[in-house]
CSV table of C-alpha atoms in Angstrom, one decimal:
chain,number,residue,atom,x,y,z
Q,1133,MET,CA,0.0,0.0,0.0
Q,1134,SER,CA,2.7,2.2,0.8
Q,1135,MET,CA,4.4,1.6,-2.5
Q,1136,ALA,CA,1.3,2.3,-4.3
Q,1137,VAL,CA,0.9,5.4,-2.4
Q,1138,LEU,CA,4.5,6.4,-3.1
Q,1139,GLN,CA,4.1,5.5,-6.8
Q,1140,GLN,CA,0.9,7.5,-6.9
Q,1141,GLN,CA,2.7,10.4,-5.1
Q,1142,VAL,CA,5.5,10.1,-7.6
Q,1143,LEU,CA,3.1,10.1,-10.4
Q,1144,GLN,CA,1.4,13.0,-9.0
Q,1145,GLN,CA,4.7,14.8,-8.5
Q,1146,ASP,CA,5.7,13.9,-12.0
Q,1147,GLN,CA,2.5,15.3,-13.3
Q,1148,GLN,CA,3.0,18.3,-11.2
Q,1149,LEU,CA,6.5,18.6,-12.5
Q,1150,LYS,CA,5.4,18.2,-16.1
Q,1151,ALA,CA,2.7,20.8,-15.5
Q,1152,VAL,CA,5.3,23.1,-14.0
Q,1153,GLN,CA,7.7,22.4,-16.8
Q,1154,GLU,CA,4.9,23.0,-19.3
Q,1155,GLU,CA,4.0,26.1,-17.5
Q,1156,ASN,CA,7.6,27.2,-17.5
Q,1157,GLU,CA,7.9,26.4,-21.1
Q,1158,LEU,CA,4.9,28.4,-21.8
Q,1159,GLN,CA,6.2,31.2,-19.8
Q,1160,ARG,CA,9.6,30.9,-21.5
Q,1161,HIS,CA,7.9,31.1,-24.9
Q,1162,LYS,CA,5.9,34.0,-23.7
Q,1163,LEU,CA,9.0,35.6,-22.4
Q,1164,GLN,CA,10.8,34.9,-25.7
Q,1165,GLU,CA,7.9,36.3,-27.6
Q,1166,GLU,CA,7.9,39.3,-25.3
Q,1167,VAL,CA,11.7,39.7,-25.7
Q,1168,ALA,CA,11.3,39.4,-29.5
Q,1169,GLY,CA,8.6,42.0,-29.3
Q,1170,TYR,CA,10.7,44.2,-27.1
Q,1171,ARG,CA,13.6,43.7,-29.5
Q,1172,GLU,CA,11.3,44.7,-32.4
Q,1173,GLN,CA,10.1,47.6,-30.4
Q,1174,SER,CA,13.7,48.5,-29.6
Q,1175,LYS,CA,14.5,48.3,-33.3
Q,1176,GLN,CA,11.5,50.5,-34.1
Q,1177,HIS,CA,12.5,52.9,-31.3
Q,1178,SER,CA,16.1,52.9,-32.6
Q,1179,LEU,CA,14.8,53.7,-36.1
Q,1180,THR,CA,12.5,56.3,-34.7
Q,1181,ILE,CA,15.3,57.8,-32.7
Q,1182,LEU,CA,17.5,57.8,-35.8
Q,1183,ALA,CA,14.7,59.4,-37.8
Q,1184,LEU,CA,14.1,61.9,-35.0
Q,1185,GLN,CA,17.8,62.6,-34.9
Q,1186,ASP,CA,17.7,63.2,-38.6
Q,1187,ARG,CA,14.7,65.3,-38.2
Q,1188,LEU,CA,16.4,67.2,-35.4
Q,1189,LEU,CA,19.4,67.8,-37.6
Q,1190,GLU,CA,17.1,69.0,-40.3
Q,1191,ALA,CA,15.2,71.1,-37.9
Q,1192,THR,CA,18.4,72.6,-36.6
Q,1193,GLU,CA,19.5,73.3,-40.1
Q,1194,GLN,CA,16.1,74.8,-40.9
Q,1195,GLN,CA,16.3,76.8,-37.7
Q,1196,LYS,CA,19.7,78.2,-38.8
Q,1197,VAL,CA,18.2,78.9,-42.2
Q,1198,LEU,CA,15.2,80.5,-40.6
Q,1199,GLU,CA,17.5,82.6,-38.4
Q,1200,GLU,CA,19.4,83.7,-41.5
Q,1201,GLU,CA,16.1,84.4,-43.2
Q,1202,LYS,CA,15.0,86.3,-40.1
Q,1203,ALA,CA,18.1,88.4,-40.2
Q,1204,ALA,CA,17.6,88.9,-44.0
Q,1205,LEU,CA,14.0,89.9,-43.2
Q,1206,GLU,CA,15.2,92.4,-40.6
Q,1207,GLU,CA,17.6,93.8,-43.1
Q,1208,MET,CA,14.8,93.9,-45.7
Q,1209,ALA,CA,12.7,95.8,-43.1
Q,1210,VAL,CA,15.5,98.2,-42.6
Q,1211,ALA,CA,15.9,98.5,-46.4
Q,1212,GLN,CA,12.2,98.9,-46.8
Q,1213,GLY,CA,12.3,101.8,-44.3
Q,1214,THR,CA,15.3,103.3,-46.1
Q,1215,LEU,CA,13.4,102.8,-49.4
Q,1216,LEU,CA,10.4,104.6,-47.9
Q,1217,GLU,CA,12.7,107.5,-46.8
Q,1218,LYS,CA,14.2,107.6,-50.3
Q,1219,LYS,CA,10.7,107.6,-51.8
Q,1220,ALA,CA,9.9,110.6,-49.6
Q,1221,ILE,CA,13.1,112.2,-50.7
Q,1222,ILE,CA,12.4,111.4,-54.3
Q,1223,SER,CA,8.9,112.8,-54.0
Q,1224,ARG,CA,10.3,116.0,-52.5
Q,1225,LEU,CA,12.9,116.3,-55.2
Q,1226,SER,CA,10.3,115.6,-57.8
Q,1227,ARG,CA,8.2,118.5,-56.4
Q,1228,GLU,CA,11.3,120.7,-56.4
Q,1229,LEU,CA,12.1,119.6,-59.9
Q,1230,SER,CA,8.6,120.3,-61.1
Q,1231,GLU,CA,8.8,123.8,-59.5
Q,1232,THR,CA,12.2,124.3,-61.2
Q,1233,ARG,CA,10.7,123.2,-64.5
Q,1234,ALA,CA,7.9,125.7,-63.9
Q,1235,ARG,CA,10.3,128.4,-63.1
Q,1236,MET,CA,12.4,127.6,-66.2
Q,1237,SER,CA,9.3,127.5,-68.3
Q,1238,ASP,CA,8.4,131.0,-66.9
Q,1239,MET,CA,11.9,132.1,-67.7
Q,1240,ARG,CA,11.6,130.7,-71.2
Q,1241,GLY,CA,8.3,132.5,-71.5
Q,1242,GLU,CA,9.8,135.7,-70.3
Q,1243,LEU,CA,12.6,135.4,-72.8
Q,1244,SER,CA,10.4,135.3,-75.9
Q,1245,GLU,CA,11.6,134.8,-79.5
Q,1246,GLU,CA,11.4,138.5,-80.1
Q,1247,GLN,CA,13.7,139.2,-77.2
Q,1248,LYS,CA,16.1,136.6,-78.4
Q,1249,VAL,CA,16.2,138.1,-81.8
Q,1250,GLU,CA,16.6,141.5,-80.2
Q,1251,LEU,CA,19.5,140.3,-78.1
Q,1252,GLU,CA,21.2,138.8,-81.1
Q,1253,HIS,CA,20.6,142.0,-83.0
Q,1254,SER,CA,22.0,144.0,-80.1
Q,1255,GLN,CA,25.1,141.8,-80.0
Q,1256,ARG,CA,25.7,142.3,-83.7
Q,1257,GLN,CA,25.1,146.0,-83.3
Q,1258,LEU,CA,27.6,146.1,-80.4
Q,1259,LYS,CA,30.2,144.3,-82.5
Q,1260,HIS,CA,29.6,146.9,-85.3
Q,1261,GLN,CA,29.9,149.7,-82.7
Q,1262,GLN,CA,33.2,148.2,-81.4
Q,1263,TRP,CA,34.4,148.2,-85.0
Q,1264,GLU,CA,33.4,151.8,-85.4
Q,1265,ALA,CA,35.1,152.7,-82.1
Q,1266,ASN,CA,38.3,151.0,-83.3
Q,1267,GLN,CA,38.1,153.1,-86.6
Q,1268,LEU,CA,37.6,156.2,-84.5
Q,1269,ARG,CA,40.6,155.4,-82.4
Q,1270,GLU,CA,42.6,154.9,-85.6
Q,1271,LYS,CA,41.4,158.3,-86.9
Q,1272,LEU,CA,42.2,159.9,-83.6
Q,1273,SER,CA,45.7,158.4,-83.7
Q,1274,GLU,CA,46.1,159.8,-87.2
Q,1275,MET,CA,45.0,163.2,-86.0
Q,1276,SER,CA,47.5,163.0,-83.2
Q,1277,SER,CA,50.3,162.2,-85.6
Q,1278,LEU,CA,49.2,165.0,-87.9
Q,1279,VAL,CA,49.1,167.5,-85.0
Q,1280,GLU,CA,52.6,166.3,-83.9
Q,1281,GLU,CA,53.8,166.9,-87.5
Q,1282,LYS,CA,52.3,170.4,-87.5
Q,1283,ASP,CA,53.9,171.1,-84.1
Q,1284,GLN,CA,57.3,170.0,-85.4
Q,1285,ALA,CA,56.8,172.2,-88.5
Q,1286,LEU,CA,55.8,175.1,-86.3
Q,1287,LYS,CA,58.9,174.6,-84.1
Q,1288,ALA,CA,61.1,174.4,-87.2
Q,1289,ALA,CA,59.5,177.7,-88.5
Q,1290,ALA,CA,60.1,179.3,-85.1
Q,1291,GLU,CA,63.8,178.2,-85.1
Q,1292,GLU,CA,64.1,179.5,-88.7
Q,1293,LEU,CA,62.5,182.8,-87.6
Q,1294,ARG,CA,64.9,183.1,-84.6
Q,1295,TYR,CA,67.8,182.5,-86.9
Q,1296,THR,CA,66.5,185.1,-89.4
Q,1297,LEU,CA,65.8,187.7,-86.7
Q,1298,THR,CA,69.2,187.3,-85.1
Q,1299,SER,CA,71.0,187.6,-88.5
Q,1300,PRO,CA,72.7,190.9,-89.5
Q,1301,ILE,CA,70.1,191.5,-92.2
Q,1302,CYS,CA,67.3,191.8,-89.6
Q,1303,LEU,CA,69.5,193.9,-87.3
Q,1304,SER,CA,69.8,196.7,-89.9
Q,1305,PRO,CA,68.3,200.2,-89.1
Q,1306,ALA,CA,64.9,199.9,-87.5
Q,1307,ALA,CA,63.3,202.0,-90.3
Q,1308,ASP,CA,63.4,199.0,-92.7
Q,1309,CYS,CA,61.6,196.7,-90.3
Q,1310,ILE,CA,59.2,199.5,-89.5
Q,1311,GLY,CA,58.5,200.1,-93.2
Q,1312,GLN,CA,57.9,196.3,-93.8
Q,1313,GLU,CA,55.5,196.1,-90.9
Q,1314,SER,CA,53.6,199.2,-92.0
Q,1315,GLU,CA,53.4,197.8,-95.5
Q,1316,PHE,CA,52.0,194.5,-94.3
Q,1317,PHE,CA,49.5,195.7,-91.7
Q,1318,GLN,CA,48.6,198.8,-93.7
Q,1319,GLU,CA,48.8,201.0,-90.7
Q,1320,PRO,CA,47.3,204.5,-90.9
Q,1321,PRO,CA,49.7,207.5,-90.6
Q,1322,SER,CA,49.0,207.8,-86.9
Q,1323,ASP,CA,50.4,204.4,-86.3
Q,1324,LEU,CA,53.4,205.2,-88.5
Q,1325,ALA,CA,54.0,208.2,-86.3
Q,1326,GLU,CA,54.1,206.1,-83.3
Q,1327,LEU,CA,56.5,203.7,-85.0
Q,1328,GLY,CA,58.7,206.8,-85.8
Q,1329,ALA,CA,58.9,207.5,-82.1
Q,1330,VAL,CA,60.2,204.1,-81.6
Q,1331,LYS,CA,62.9,204.7,-84.2
Q,1332,SER,CA,64.7,207.3,-82.0
Q,1333,ASN,CA,65.6,204.5,-79.6
Q,1334,SER,CA,67.4,202.2,-82.0
Q,1335,GLU,CA,69.6,200.4,-79.5
Q,1336,PRO,CA,66.8,199.2,-77.2
Q,1337,LEU,CA,65.0,198.1,-80.3
Q,1338,VAL,CA,68.0,195.9,-81.3
Q,1339,VAL,CA,68.1,194.4,-77.8
Q,1340,TRP,CA,64.4,193.8,-77.9
Q,1341,MET,CA,64.6,192.1,-81.3
Q,1342,LYS,CA,67.2,189.7,-80.0
Q,1343,ASP,CA,64.5,188.5,-77.5
Q,1344,LEU,CA,61.8,188.6,-80.2
Q,1345,PRO,CA,61.9,184.9,-81.3
Q,1346,GLU,CA,60.8,183.5,-78.0
Q,1347,LYS,CA,58.0,186.1,-77.6
Q,1348,ILE,CA,56.9,185.5,-81.2
Q,1349,VAL,CA,56.8,181.7,-80.5
Q,1350,GLN,CA,54.9,182.3,-77.3
Q,1351,GLN,CA,52.4,184.5,-79.1
Q,1352,ARG,CA,52.0,182.1,-82.0
Q,1353,SER,CA,51.5,179.3,-79.5
Q,1354,LEU,CA,48.7,181.3,-77.9
Q,1355,GLU,CA,47.1,182.0,-81.3
Q,1356,LEU,CA,47.5,178.4,-82.3
Q,1357,GLU,CA,46.7,176.9,-78.9
Q,1358,PRO,CA,43.8,174.6,-80.1
Q,1359,ALA,CA,46.1,172.5,-82.3
Q,1360,PRO,CA,48.8,171.4,-79.7
Q,1361,VAL,CA,46.2,171.2,-77.0
Q,1362,LEU,CA,44.2,168.9,-79.3
Q,1363,GLY,CA,47.3,166.8,-79.9
Q,1364,GLU,CA,48.0,166.4,-76.2
Q,1365,LYS,CA,44.4,165.5,-75.5
Q,1366,LEU,CA,44.2,163.0,-78.3
Q,1367,LYS,CA,47.4,161.4,-77.0
Q,1368,ALA,CA,46.0,161.1,-73.6
Q,1369,GLY,CA,42.7,159.7,-75.0
Q,1370,LYS,CA,40.7,162.7,-73.6
Q,1371,VAL,CA,38.9,165.6,-75.0
Q,1372,PRO,CA,38.6,168.9,-73.1
Q,1373,ASP,CA,35.2,170.2,-72.1
Q,1374,HIS,CA,35.6,173.6,-73.7
Q,1375,VAL,CA,37.7,175.6,-76.2
Q,1376,PRO,CA,40.3,177.7,-74.5
Q,1377,ASN,CA,40.3,181.4,-74.9
Q,1378,GLY,CA,43.6,181.3,-76.7
Q,1379,GLY,CA,41.8,180.3,-79.8
Q,1380,SER,CA,40.3,183.7,-80.4
Q,1381,PHE,CA,43.1,184.5,-83.0
Q,1382,LYS,CA,44.2,188.0,-81.9
Q,1383,ILE,CA,45.8,190.1,-84.5
Q,1384,THR,CA,48.4,192.2,-82.8
Q,1385,ASN,CA,50.0,195.4,-84.0
Q,1386,SER,CA,53.5,194.4,-82.8
Q,1387,PRO,CA,56.0,196.3,-85.0
Q,1388,VAL,CA,58.4,193.3,-85.1
Q,1389,GLU,CA,56.2,190.6,-86.6
Q,1390,MET,CA,57.0,189.7,-90.1
Q,1391,ALA,CA,54.5,188.9,-92.9
Q,1392,GLU,CA,56.2,185.6,-93.7
Q,1393,VAL,CA,56.0,184.4,-90.1
Q,1394,THR,CA,52.3,185.4,-89.9
Q,1395,ASP,CA,51.6,183.7,-93.2
Q,1396,LEU,CA,53.4,180.5,-92.2
Q,1397,GLY,CA,51.7,180.3,-88.7
Q,1398,GLU,CA,48.3,181.0,-90.2
Q,1399,LYS,CA,48.8,178.5,-93.0
Q,1400,MET,CA,49.9,175.9,-90.5
Q,1401,TYR,CA,46.9,176.6,-88.3
Q,1402,LEU,CA,44.5,176.4,-91.3
Q,1403,ASP,CA,46.1,173.2,-92.4
Q,1404,VAL,CA,45.8,171.6,-89.0
Q,1405,ILE,CA,42.1,172.7,-88.6
Q,1406,GLY,CA,41.3,171.6,-92.2
Q,1407,ALA,CA,43.0,168.2,-91.7
Q,1408,LEU,CA,41.1,167.7,-88.4
Q,1409,GLY,CA,37.8,168.8,-90.1
Q,1410,SER,CA,38.4,166.3,-92.9
Q,1411,LEU,CA,39.2,163.5,-90.5
Q,1412,MET,CA,36.0,164.3,-88.5
Q,1413,GLU,CA,34.0,164.5,-91.8
Q,1414,MET,CA,33.0,168.1,-91.3
Q,1415,LYS,CA,32.0,169.3,-94.7
Q,1416,GLU,CA,32.7,173.0,-94.3
Q,1417,LEU,CA,34.4,175.1,-91.6
Q,1418,SER,CA,33.9,178.8,-91.5
Q,1419,GLY,CA,36.7,181.3,-91.1
Q,1420,MET,CA,39.2,179.3,-93.1
Q,1421,GLN,CA,40.3,182.2,-95.4
Q,1422,PRO,CA,43.6,184.0,-94.6
Q,1423,LEU,CA,43.5,187.2,-92.6
Q,1424,GLN,CA,46.3,188.9,-94.7
Q,1425,HIS,CA,44.1,190.3,-97.4
Q,1426,LEU,CA,41.0,191.0,-95.3
Q,1427,PRO,CA,40.1,194.4,-94.0
Q,1428,ARG,CA,40.6,195.1,-90.3
Q,1429,ASP,CA,36.8,195.4,-89.6
Q,1430,THR,CA,36.2,191.8,-90.9
Q,1431,ARG,CA,39.1,190.2,-89.1
Q,1432,ALA,CA,37.4,190.1,-85.8
Q,1433,GLU,CA,34.3,188.5,-87.4
Q,1434,VAL,CA,36.5,185.9,-89.1
Q,1435,GLY,CA,38.2,185.2,-85.7
Q,1436,LEU,CA,34.8,184.6,-84.1
Q,1437,GLN,CA,33.9,182.2,-87.0
Q,1438,ARG,CA,37.2,180.4,-86.4
Q,1439,GLN,CA,36.4,180.2,-82.7
Q,1440,LYS,CA,32.9,178.7,-83.5
Q,1441,ALA,CA,34.4,176.2,-86.0
Q,1442,LEU,CA,37.0,175.2,-83.4
Q,1443,GLU,CA,34.3,174.7,-80.8
Q,1444,LEU,CA,32.3,172.6,-83.2
Q,1445,LEU,CA,35.4,170.6,-83.9
Q,1446,TYR,CA,36.0,170.1,-80.1
Q,1447,LYS,CA,32.4,169.0,-79.6
Q,1448,LYS,CA,32.7,166.6,-82.5
Q,1449,ILE,CA,35.8,165.0,-81.0
Q,1450,ARG,CA,34.3,165.0,-77.6
Q,1451,ASN,CA,31.2,163.2,-78.9
Q,1452,LEU,CA,33.4,160.7,-80.6
Q,1453,GLN,CA,35.0,160.0,-77.3
Q,1454,VAL,CA,31.8,159.8,-75.3
Q,1455,CYS,CA,30.0,157.6,-77.9
Q,1456,PRO,CA,32.4,154.6,-77.5
Q,1457,GLU,CA,32.1,155.0,-73.7
Q,1458,ARG,CA,28.3,154.7,-73.9
Q,1459,LYS,CA,28.6,151.9,-76.3
Q,1460,GLU,CA,31.0,150.1,-73.9
Q,1461,GLU,CA,28.5,150.6,-71.1
Q,1462,ARG,CA,25.7,149.2,-73.2
Q,1463,LEU,CA,28.0,146.3,-74.2
Q,1464,LYS,CA,28.7,145.6,-70.5
Q,1465,ASP,CA,24.9,145.6,-69.8
Q,1466,TYR,CA,24.3,143.2,-72.7
Q,1467,GLU,CA,27.2,141.0,-71.5
Q,1468,GLY,CA,25.6,141.0,-68.0
Q,1469,SER,CA,22.3,139.9,-69.6
Q,1470,VAL,CA,24.0,137.2,-71.6
Q,1471,GLU,CA,25.9,136.0,-68.5
Q,1472,GLN,CA,22.7,135.9,-66.6
Q,1473,LEU,CA,21.1,133.9,-69.4
Q,1474,ARG,CA,24.1,131.5,-69.4
Q,1475,GLN,CA,23.8,131.1,-65.7
Q,1476,SER,CA,20.1,130.3,-66.0
Q,1477,GLN,CA,20.9,127.8,-68.8
Q,1478,ALA,CA,23.6,126.2,-66.6
Q,1479,SER,CA,21.2,126.0,-63.7
Q,1480,LEU,CA,18.6,124.4,-65.9
Q,1481,GLN,CA,21.2,121.9,-67.1
Q,1482,ARG,CA,22.2,121.1,-63.6
Q,1483,CYS,CA,18.6,120.6,-62.6
Q,1484,GLN,CA,18.1,118.3,-65.6
Q,1485,GLU,CA,21.2,116.3,-64.7
Q,1486,LYS,CA,20.0,116.0,-61.1
Q,1487,MET,CA,16.5,115.0,-62.3
Q,1488,SER,CA,18.1,112.2,-64.5
Q,1489,LYS,CA,20.1,111.0,-61.6
Q,1490,LEU,CA,17.1,110.9,-59.4
Q,1491,GLU,CA,15.1,109.1,-62.0
Q,1492,ASP,CA,17.9,106.5,-62.4
Q,1493,GLU,CA,18.1,106.1,-58.6
Q,1494,ALA,CA,14.3,105.7,-58.4
Q,1495,HIS,CA,14.5,103.0,-61.1
Q,1496,ARG,CA,17.2,101.2,-59.2
Q,1497,GLU,CA,15.4,101.4,-56.0
Q,1498,ALA,CA,12.2,100.2,-57.6
Q,1499,GLU,CA,14.1,97.2,-59.0
Q,1500,GLU,CA,15.7,96.5,-55.6
Q,1501,LYS,CA,12.2,96.8,-54.0
Q,1502,ALA,CA,10.8,94.3,-56.5
Q,1503,LEU,CA,13.7,91.9,-55.8
Q,1504,LEU,CA,13.3,92.2,-52.1
Q,1505,GLN,CA,9.6,91.6,-52.3
Q,1506,GLU,CA,10.2,88.5,-54.4
Q,1507,ALA,CA,12.8,87.2,-52.0
Q,1508,LEU,CA,10.3,87.9,-49.1
Q,1509,GLN,CA,7.6,85.9,-50.8
Q,1510,ARG,CA,10.0,82.9,-51.3
Q,1511,MET,CA,11.0,83.0,-47.7
Q,1512,GLN,CA,7.4,83.2,-46.6
Q,1513,LEU,CA,6.6,80.1,-48.7
Q,1514,GLN,CA,9.6,78.3,-47.1
Q,1515,LEU,CA,8.5,79.2,-43.7
Q,1516,ASP,CA,5.0,77.9,-44.4
Q,1517,GLN,CA,6.4,74.6,-45.6
Q,1518,GLU,CA,8.6,74.3,-42.5
Q,1519,LYS,CA,5.6,75.0,-40.2
Q,1520,ARG,CA,3.6,72.2,-42.0
Q,1521,LEU,CA,6.5,69.7,-41.6
Q,1522,GLN,CA,6.9,70.5,-37.9
Q,1523,GLN,CA,3.2,70.1,-37.3
Q,1524,ALA,CA,3.3,66.7,-39.2
Q,1525,ALA,CA,6.3,65.6,-37.1
Q,1526,LYS,CA,4.5,66.5,-33.9
Q,1527,ARG,CA,1.4,64.6,-34.9
Q,1528,HIS,CA,3.6,61.5,-35.7
Q,1529,LYS,CA,5.1,61.6,-32.3
């Protein structure tokens, strides 16, 4: 009985052992399956981790790109602000340019075609007046040279007269000289009586005749004063305001003047006045006839005529000098107007150049703005794509 019980217990224990072994086997299989599942999960997690690492790297790179794009956007914002400022400047300059154009159009309107033609005509007239002034200067120089020649001839005649008066022929008895002078001047008997009174003092007369050339030259220079004065004034480029009183042509009754000297001086004076009158294109000068053969009562009238003719000649020369000065003043005024017109044209040209530069700058800024807007749109699209990818990754996790 005991053996049967033992066998039965052994059988029971074997069955229990088998049941335990089977249970262990089942558990082992379950554990193996769980381990395999865990291994599969581990592989999946590893792959997920790798994928996430890749996504993290990509996200990091995208973040860097986004940061760069953000910096670019900030720069674009700054550039856009600058562009707006430049637009304001361009608008202001455009307004100024339009105002300048309006002013230039007003200036063009003020300077009409008739005024332009008148300005050109004035310029041509000024050139012609300059040519006339040069011709007048040449004539004045010719007159100056002619007056110098006459002065030299008068000096030579005075020297010859001095030599003649100091010669023994002229120092003969005073009655011969007195007779010659009475014959030339046609003195009345009363004058001859006065000259006879001088004859008694022959020695003082000889001494006085030695000093005569200088006095005669001085008297002739007084009578012919307009010619040398005119020469000096022409040399200096000036014309006196009036005719000196020395041009009244006094006829003296000095007993020592000779007819030849009088004729020579008067001839020189008439030649000088005639030459000046011809140079000044004066058709006729009164009082140009010699005084030698004129009666005494008409000599004063002829002297007044010569005085008037000399005054006319002086006025003519003075007008010739004043006219170029007025023409030069008008020329300066015209030159000032032309210079003002040139400055206006230069200002207009500068404004046009400035306007062209501003237009070029505006075109460049518009192109830059278009490029910036295009880049901004591309960056916005990229940002939208990155946001969608990040949202998809979050949903997958």
